[in-house]
GROMACS .gro file of C-alpha atoms in nm:
model
  241
    1MET     CA    1  -7.798   7.043  -1.707
    2GLU     CA    2  -7.894   6.687  -1.507
    3LYS     CA    3  -7.796   6.483  -1.748
    4ARG     CA    4  -7.464   6.637  -1.774
    5SER     CA    5  -7.405   6.634  -1.397
    6GLU     CA    6  -7.513   6.252  -1.451
    7SER     CA    7  -7.253   6.218  -1.692
    8ILE     CA    8  -6.982   6.421  -1.467
    9LYS     CA    9  -7.083   6.161  -1.244
   10ARG     CA   10  -7.021   5.819  -1.453
   11ARG     CA   11  -6.729   5.977  -1.566
   12ARG     CA   12  -6.577   6.074  -1.218
   13GLN     CA   13  -6.678   5.714  -1.140
   14GLU     CA   14  -6.496   5.539  -1.396
   15LYS     CA   15  -6.184   5.720  -1.344
   16LEU     CA   16  -6.125   5.633  -0.998
   17ALA     CA   17  -6.322   5.234  -1.116
   18ASN     CA   18  -5.978   5.304  -1.369
   19ILE     CA   19  -5.749   5.444  -1.119
   20LYS     CA   20  -5.873   5.150  -0.860
   21PHE     CA   21  -5.794   4.907  -1.148
   22ARG     CA   22  -5.438   5.066  -1.172
   23LYS     CA   23  -5.353   5.008  -0.831
   24ILE     CA   24  -5.508   4.692  -0.798
   25ASP     CA   25  -5.291   4.526  -1.113
   26ILE     CA   26  -4.905   4.744  -0.985
   27LEU     CA   27  -5.010   4.597  -0.684
   28ILE     CA   28  -5.015   4.234  -0.814
   29LEU     CA   29  -4.730   4.323  -1.019
   30ILE     CA   30  -4.574   4.410  -0.671
   31MET     CA   31  -4.691   4.110  -0.532
   32THR     CA   32  -4.549   3.882  -0.809
   33LEU     CA   33  -4.228   4.042  -0.832
   34LEU     CA   34  -4.204   3.970  -0.496
   35GLY     CA   35  -4.337   3.643  -0.499
   36LEU     CA   36  -4.025   3.588  -0.763
   37PHE     CA   37  -3.803   3.752  -0.576
   38GLY     CA   38  -3.892   3.522  -0.246
   39TYR     CA   39  -3.903   3.200  -0.494
   40ARG     CA   40  -3.553   3.269  -0.654
   41HIS     CA   41  -3.404   3.355  -0.283
   42CYS     CA   42  -3.606   3.022  -0.171
   43MET     CA   43  -3.398   2.846  -0.426
   44HIS     CA   44  -3.081   2.993  -0.431
   45VAL     CA   45  -3.093   2.939  -0.003
   46ALA     CA   46  -3.227   2.526  -0.132
   47ASP     CA   47  -2.959   2.498  -0.351
   48HIS     CA   48  -2.668   2.595  -0.132
   49HIS     CA   49  -2.812   2.391   0.164
   50GLN     CA   50  -2.857   2.065  -0.080
   51ILE     CA   51  -2.453   2.218  -0.219
   52VAL     CA   52  -2.369   2.174   0.161
   53ILE     CA   53  -2.554   1.839   0.236
   54GLU     CA   54  -2.389   1.684  -0.110
   55GLN     CA   55  -2.024   1.827   0.065
   56GLN     CA   56  -2.060   1.662   0.408
   57GLU     CA   57  -2.212   1.364   0.210
   58ALA     CA   58  -1.879   1.388  -0.012
   59LYS     CA   59  -1.644   1.404   0.354
   60ALA     CA   60  -1.853   1.147   0.507
   61ARG     CA   61  -1.731   0.860   0.167
   62VAL     CA   62  -1.409   0.955   0.194
   63ALA     CA   63  -1.365   0.974   0.601
   64LYS     CA   64  -1.614   0.589   0.563
   65ILE     CA   65  -1.289   0.478   0.272
   66ALA     CA   66  -1.021   0.600   0.509
   67ARG     CA   67  -1.149   0.390   0.751
   68GLU     CA   68  -1.225   0.102   0.571
   69LYS     CA   69  -0.854   0.145   0.454
   70ALA     CA   70  -0.752   0.138   0.796
   71ALA     CA   71  -0.899  -0.144   0.934
   72ALA     CA   72  -0.879  -0.371   0.661
   73ALA     CA   73  -0.469  -0.281   0.656
   74LYS     CA   74  -0.476  -0.328   1.043
   75LYS     CA   75  -0.601  -0.642   1.002
   76ARG     CA   76  -0.426  -0.754   0.723
   77ALA     CA   77  -0.112  -0.701   0.965
   78ALA     CA   78  -0.317  -0.845   1.249
   79LYS     CA   79  -0.302  -1.127   1.015
   80SER     CA   80   0.043  -1.138   0.882
   81VAL     CA   81   0.275  -1.352   1.037
   82MET     CA   82   0.582  -1.169   0.921
   83ARG     CA   83   0.756  -0.960   1.171
   84THR     CA   84   0.780  -0.580   1.103
   85PRO     CA   85   1.011  -0.355   1.159
   86ILE     CA   86   1.272  -0.664   1.015
   87ASN     CA   87   1.465  -0.741   1.313
   88TRP     CA   88   1.791  -0.932   1.188
   89LYS     CA   89   1.925  -1.073   1.556
   90GLU     CA   90   1.481  -1.282   1.522
   91SER     CA   91   1.345  -1.498   1.249
   92SER     CA   92   1.123  -1.334   0.986
   93GLU     CA   93   0.780  -1.509   1.158
   94LYS     CA   94   0.669  -1.504   1.432
   95VAL     CA   95   0.547  -1.841   1.378
   96PRO     CA   96   0.743  -2.208   1.426
   97TYR     CA   97   1.007  -2.286   1.141
   98PRO     CA   98   0.791  -2.609   1.003
   99ASN     CA   99   0.863  -2.920   1.056
  100LEU     CA  100   1.034  -3.077   0.667
  101ASN     CA  101   0.976  -3.437   0.811
  102ASN     CA  102   0.548  -3.326   0.707
  103VAL     CA  103   0.642  -3.125   0.435
  104LYS     CA  104   0.619  -3.262   0.138
  105ASN     CA  105   0.766  -3.155  -0.156
  106PHE     CA  106   0.967  -2.937   0.002
  107TRP     CA  107   1.225  -2.669  -0.183
  108ILE     CA  108   1.318  -2.359  -0.175
  109LYS     CA  109   1.272  -2.005  -0.418
  110VAL     CA  110   1.540  -1.666  -0.380
  111ALA     CA  111   1.287  -1.379  -0.504
  112LEU     CA  112   1.608  -1.110  -0.539
  113LEU     CA  113   1.420  -0.788  -0.637
  114LYS     CA  114   1.178  -0.875  -0.330
  115ASN     CA  115   1.435  -0.966  -0.085
  116ARG     CA  116   1.270  -1.291   0.052
  117THR     CA  117   1.339  -1.657   0.031
  118TYR     CA  118   1.070  -1.843   0.049
  119LEU     CA  119   1.041  -2.272   0.193
  120MET     CA  120   0.777  -2.429  -0.008
  121SER     CA  121   0.545  -2.755  -0.053
  122GLY     CA  122   0.497  -2.779  -0.415
  123ASN     CA  123   0.370  -2.472  -0.483
  124LYS     CA  124   0.234  -2.352  -0.183
  125VAL     CA  125   0.465  -2.101   0.044
  126ILE     CA  126   0.512  -2.242   0.422
  127TYR     CA  127   0.742  -2.027   0.537
  128THR     CA  128   0.887  -1.630   0.409
  129MET     CA  129   1.244  -1.543   0.523
  130TYR     CA  130   1.384  -1.201   0.476
  131CYS     CA  131   1.699  -1.215   0.300
  132SER     CA  132   1.919  -0.967   0.083
  133GLY     CA  133   2.108  -1.114  -0.248
  134GLY     CA  134   2.387  -1.016  -0.467
  135LEU     CA  135   2.419  -0.637  -0.522
  136PHE     CA  136   2.310  -0.572  -0.942
  137HIS     CA  137   2.480  -0.458  -1.180
  138LYS     CA  138   2.455  -0.349  -1.544
  139ASP     CA  139   2.615  -0.621  -1.827
  140PRO     CA  140   2.841  -0.472  -2.002
  141ASN     CA  141   2.698  -0.722  -2.338
  142THR     CA  142   2.343  -0.687  -2.276
  143GLY     CA  143   2.314  -0.372  -2.047
  144LYS     CA  144   2.058  -0.546  -1.821
  145MET     CA  145   2.074  -0.541  -1.439
  146VAL     CA  146   2.242  -0.814  -1.307
  147SER     CA  147   2.296  -0.988  -0.987
  148ASP     CA  148   2.626  -1.113  -0.854
  149THR     CA  149   2.416  -1.374  -0.711
  150PRO     CA  150   2.357  -1.688  -0.972
  151THR     CA  151   1.978  -1.773  -1.105
  152GLY     CA  152   1.910  -2.087  -1.241
  153THR     CA  153   1.829  -2.386  -1.071
  154TYR     CA  154   2.046  -2.570  -0.772
  155GLN     CA  155   2.080  -2.769  -0.446
  156ILE     CA  156   2.163  -2.791  -0.127
  157GLN     CA  157   2.535  -2.920  -0.110
  158PRO     CA  158   2.724  -3.110   0.196
  159GLU     CA  159   2.949  -2.777   0.276
  160ARG     CA  160   2.832  -2.645   0.627
  161GLY     CA  161   2.964  -2.489   0.913
  162GLN     CA  162   2.970  -2.254   1.214
  163SER     CA  163   3.113  -1.920   1.067
  164PHE     CA  164   3.338  -1.812   0.845
  165PHE     CA  165   3.537  -1.474   0.712
  166ASN     CA  166   3.675  -1.402   0.385
  167ASN     CA  167   3.970  -1.236   0.403
  168SER     CA  168   3.983  -1.099   0.099
  169LEU     CA  169   3.611  -0.926   0.111
  170ASN     CA  170   3.681  -0.852   0.473
  171GLU     CA  171   3.380  -0.978   0.594
  172GLY     CA  172   3.226  -1.285   0.724
  173ALA     CA  173   2.881  -1.481   0.860
  174ASN     CA  174   2.793  -1.745   1.062
  175TYR     CA  175   2.570  -2.032   1.022
  176TRP     CA  176   2.617  -2.142   0.664
  177VAL     CA  177   2.561  -2.378   0.396
  178SER     CA  178   2.645  -2.401   0.074
  179TRP     CA  179   2.430  -2.405  -0.280
  180LYS     CA  180   2.647  -2.399  -0.534
  181ASP     CA  181   2.981  -2.445  -0.608
  182ASN     CA  182   3.065  -2.661  -0.294
  183GLY     CA  183   3.179  -2.354  -0.066
  184VAL     CA  184   3.125  -2.034  -0.273
  185TYR     CA  185   2.742  -1.916  -0.279
  186LEU     CA  186   2.620  -1.975   0.070
  187PHE     CA  187   2.293  -1.889   0.292
  188HIS     CA  188   2.437  -1.730   0.620
  189THR     CA  189   2.385  -1.416   0.829
  190VAL     CA  190   2.405  -1.107   0.773
  191PRO     CA  191   2.799  -1.026   0.731
  192THR     CA  192   2.989  -1.014   1.052
  193LYS     CA  193   3.315  -0.786   1.082
  194LYS     CA  194   3.707  -0.995   1.197
  195ASP     CA  195   3.620  -0.955   1.566
  196GLY     CA  196   3.317  -1.205   1.519
  197SER     CA  197   3.074  -0.865   1.566
  198TYR     CA  198   2.807  -0.832   1.316
  199ASN     CA  199   2.818  -0.565   1.108
  200VAL     CA  200   2.551  -0.356   1.149
  201PRO     CA  201   2.470  -0.108   0.919
  202GLU     CA  202   2.481  -0.371   0.642
  203ALA     CA  203   2.272  -0.553   0.858
  204GLU     CA  204   1.992  -0.279   0.870
  205LYS     CA  205   1.964  -0.387   0.496
  206LEU     CA  206   1.850  -0.753   0.595
  207GLY     CA  207   1.518  -0.787   0.354
  208LYS     CA  208   1.479  -0.388   0.180
  209GLN     CA  209   1.740  -0.414  -0.072
  210PRO     CA  210   2.046  -0.613  -0.231
  211ALA     CA  211   2.345  -0.602  -0.040
  212SER     CA  212   2.572  -0.893  -0.099
  213HIS     CA  213   2.891  -1.035  -0.296
  214GLY     CA  214   2.686  -1.309  -0.421
  215CYS     CA  215   2.546  -1.530  -0.110
  216ILE     CA  216   2.207  -1.509   0.004
  217ARG     CA  217   2.202  -1.338   0.376
  218LEU     CA  218   1.922  -1.389   0.652
  219SER     CA  219   1.835  -1.273   0.938
  220VAL     CA  220   2.027  -1.479   1.253
  221PRO     CA  221   1.798  -1.704   1.365
  222ASP     CA  222   1.718  -1.807   0.964
  223ALA     CA  223   2.070  -1.890   0.872
  224LYS     CA  224   2.056  -2.097   1.176
  225TRP     CA  225   1.766  -2.317   1.113
  226MET     CA  226   1.883  -2.365   0.773
  227MET     CA  227   2.216  -2.467   0.862
  228GLN     CA  228   2.046  -2.717   1.054
  229ASN     CA  229   1.837  -2.821   0.901
  230LEU     CA  230   1.843  -2.844   0.514
  231LYS     CA  231   1.902  -3.180   0.374
  232VAL     CA  232   2.114  -3.212   0.083
  233GLY     CA  233   2.018  -3.177  -0.208
  234THR     CA  234   1.748  -2.972  -0.144
  235LYS     CA  235   1.644  -2.798  -0.478
  236VAL     CA  236   1.704  -2.423  -0.471
  237VAL     CA  237   1.566  -2.174  -0.747
  238VAL     CA  238   1.647  -1.873  -0.742
  239GLN     CA  239   1.493  -1.582  -0.941
  240ASN     CA  240   1.510  -1.230  -0.985
  241ASP     CA  241   1.176  -1.160  -0.928
   0.00000   0.00000   0.00000
């Protein structure tokens, strides 16, 4: 009986021990699961935090690039001597015209599509003028767009004057100087009406688009300077660029 009692007692102790171990195993399992959940939650929070940081950094980079571009544009604008917005009543640049007595290898380049006339010293641009050359139309023979202003190499001619008016075109201009066909193709101001006043809608096209019947339109001060300073024989190159 005593042995049987000890055996029963031992089995009870073993059963209690097994129950205790199972509880410990369950507790470990629960803690492990909680740990995994906590780890995943922490990783999710960390990932979200990293995404937020990356988004903030991306926004900061975009903002920095925008600031740099704005600063560069502002610097270019401050550095540029071209008058903006274009004003046909004023000189194209905010600096004095060049003294041609001090310029070597002087010539003039007209870029029709750019709507610019360049005063050149060799290969160097020394002054830029807003201009408007001839209107473009399609050549029926080639199908290409060509200007009413002839392209090529010409030279300043003796003909020049204070003003003119063309009755057939119902249009005139001031401060003109010829560069082809002795009074046919000219540098001159934006157009004038029959009463001598400037045609403002046409004048507003200066430097923005081709607009003339073939001559090169300039601002009033630019045209006056050209008439007064260009020497006969000065090379003029007109290009479609």
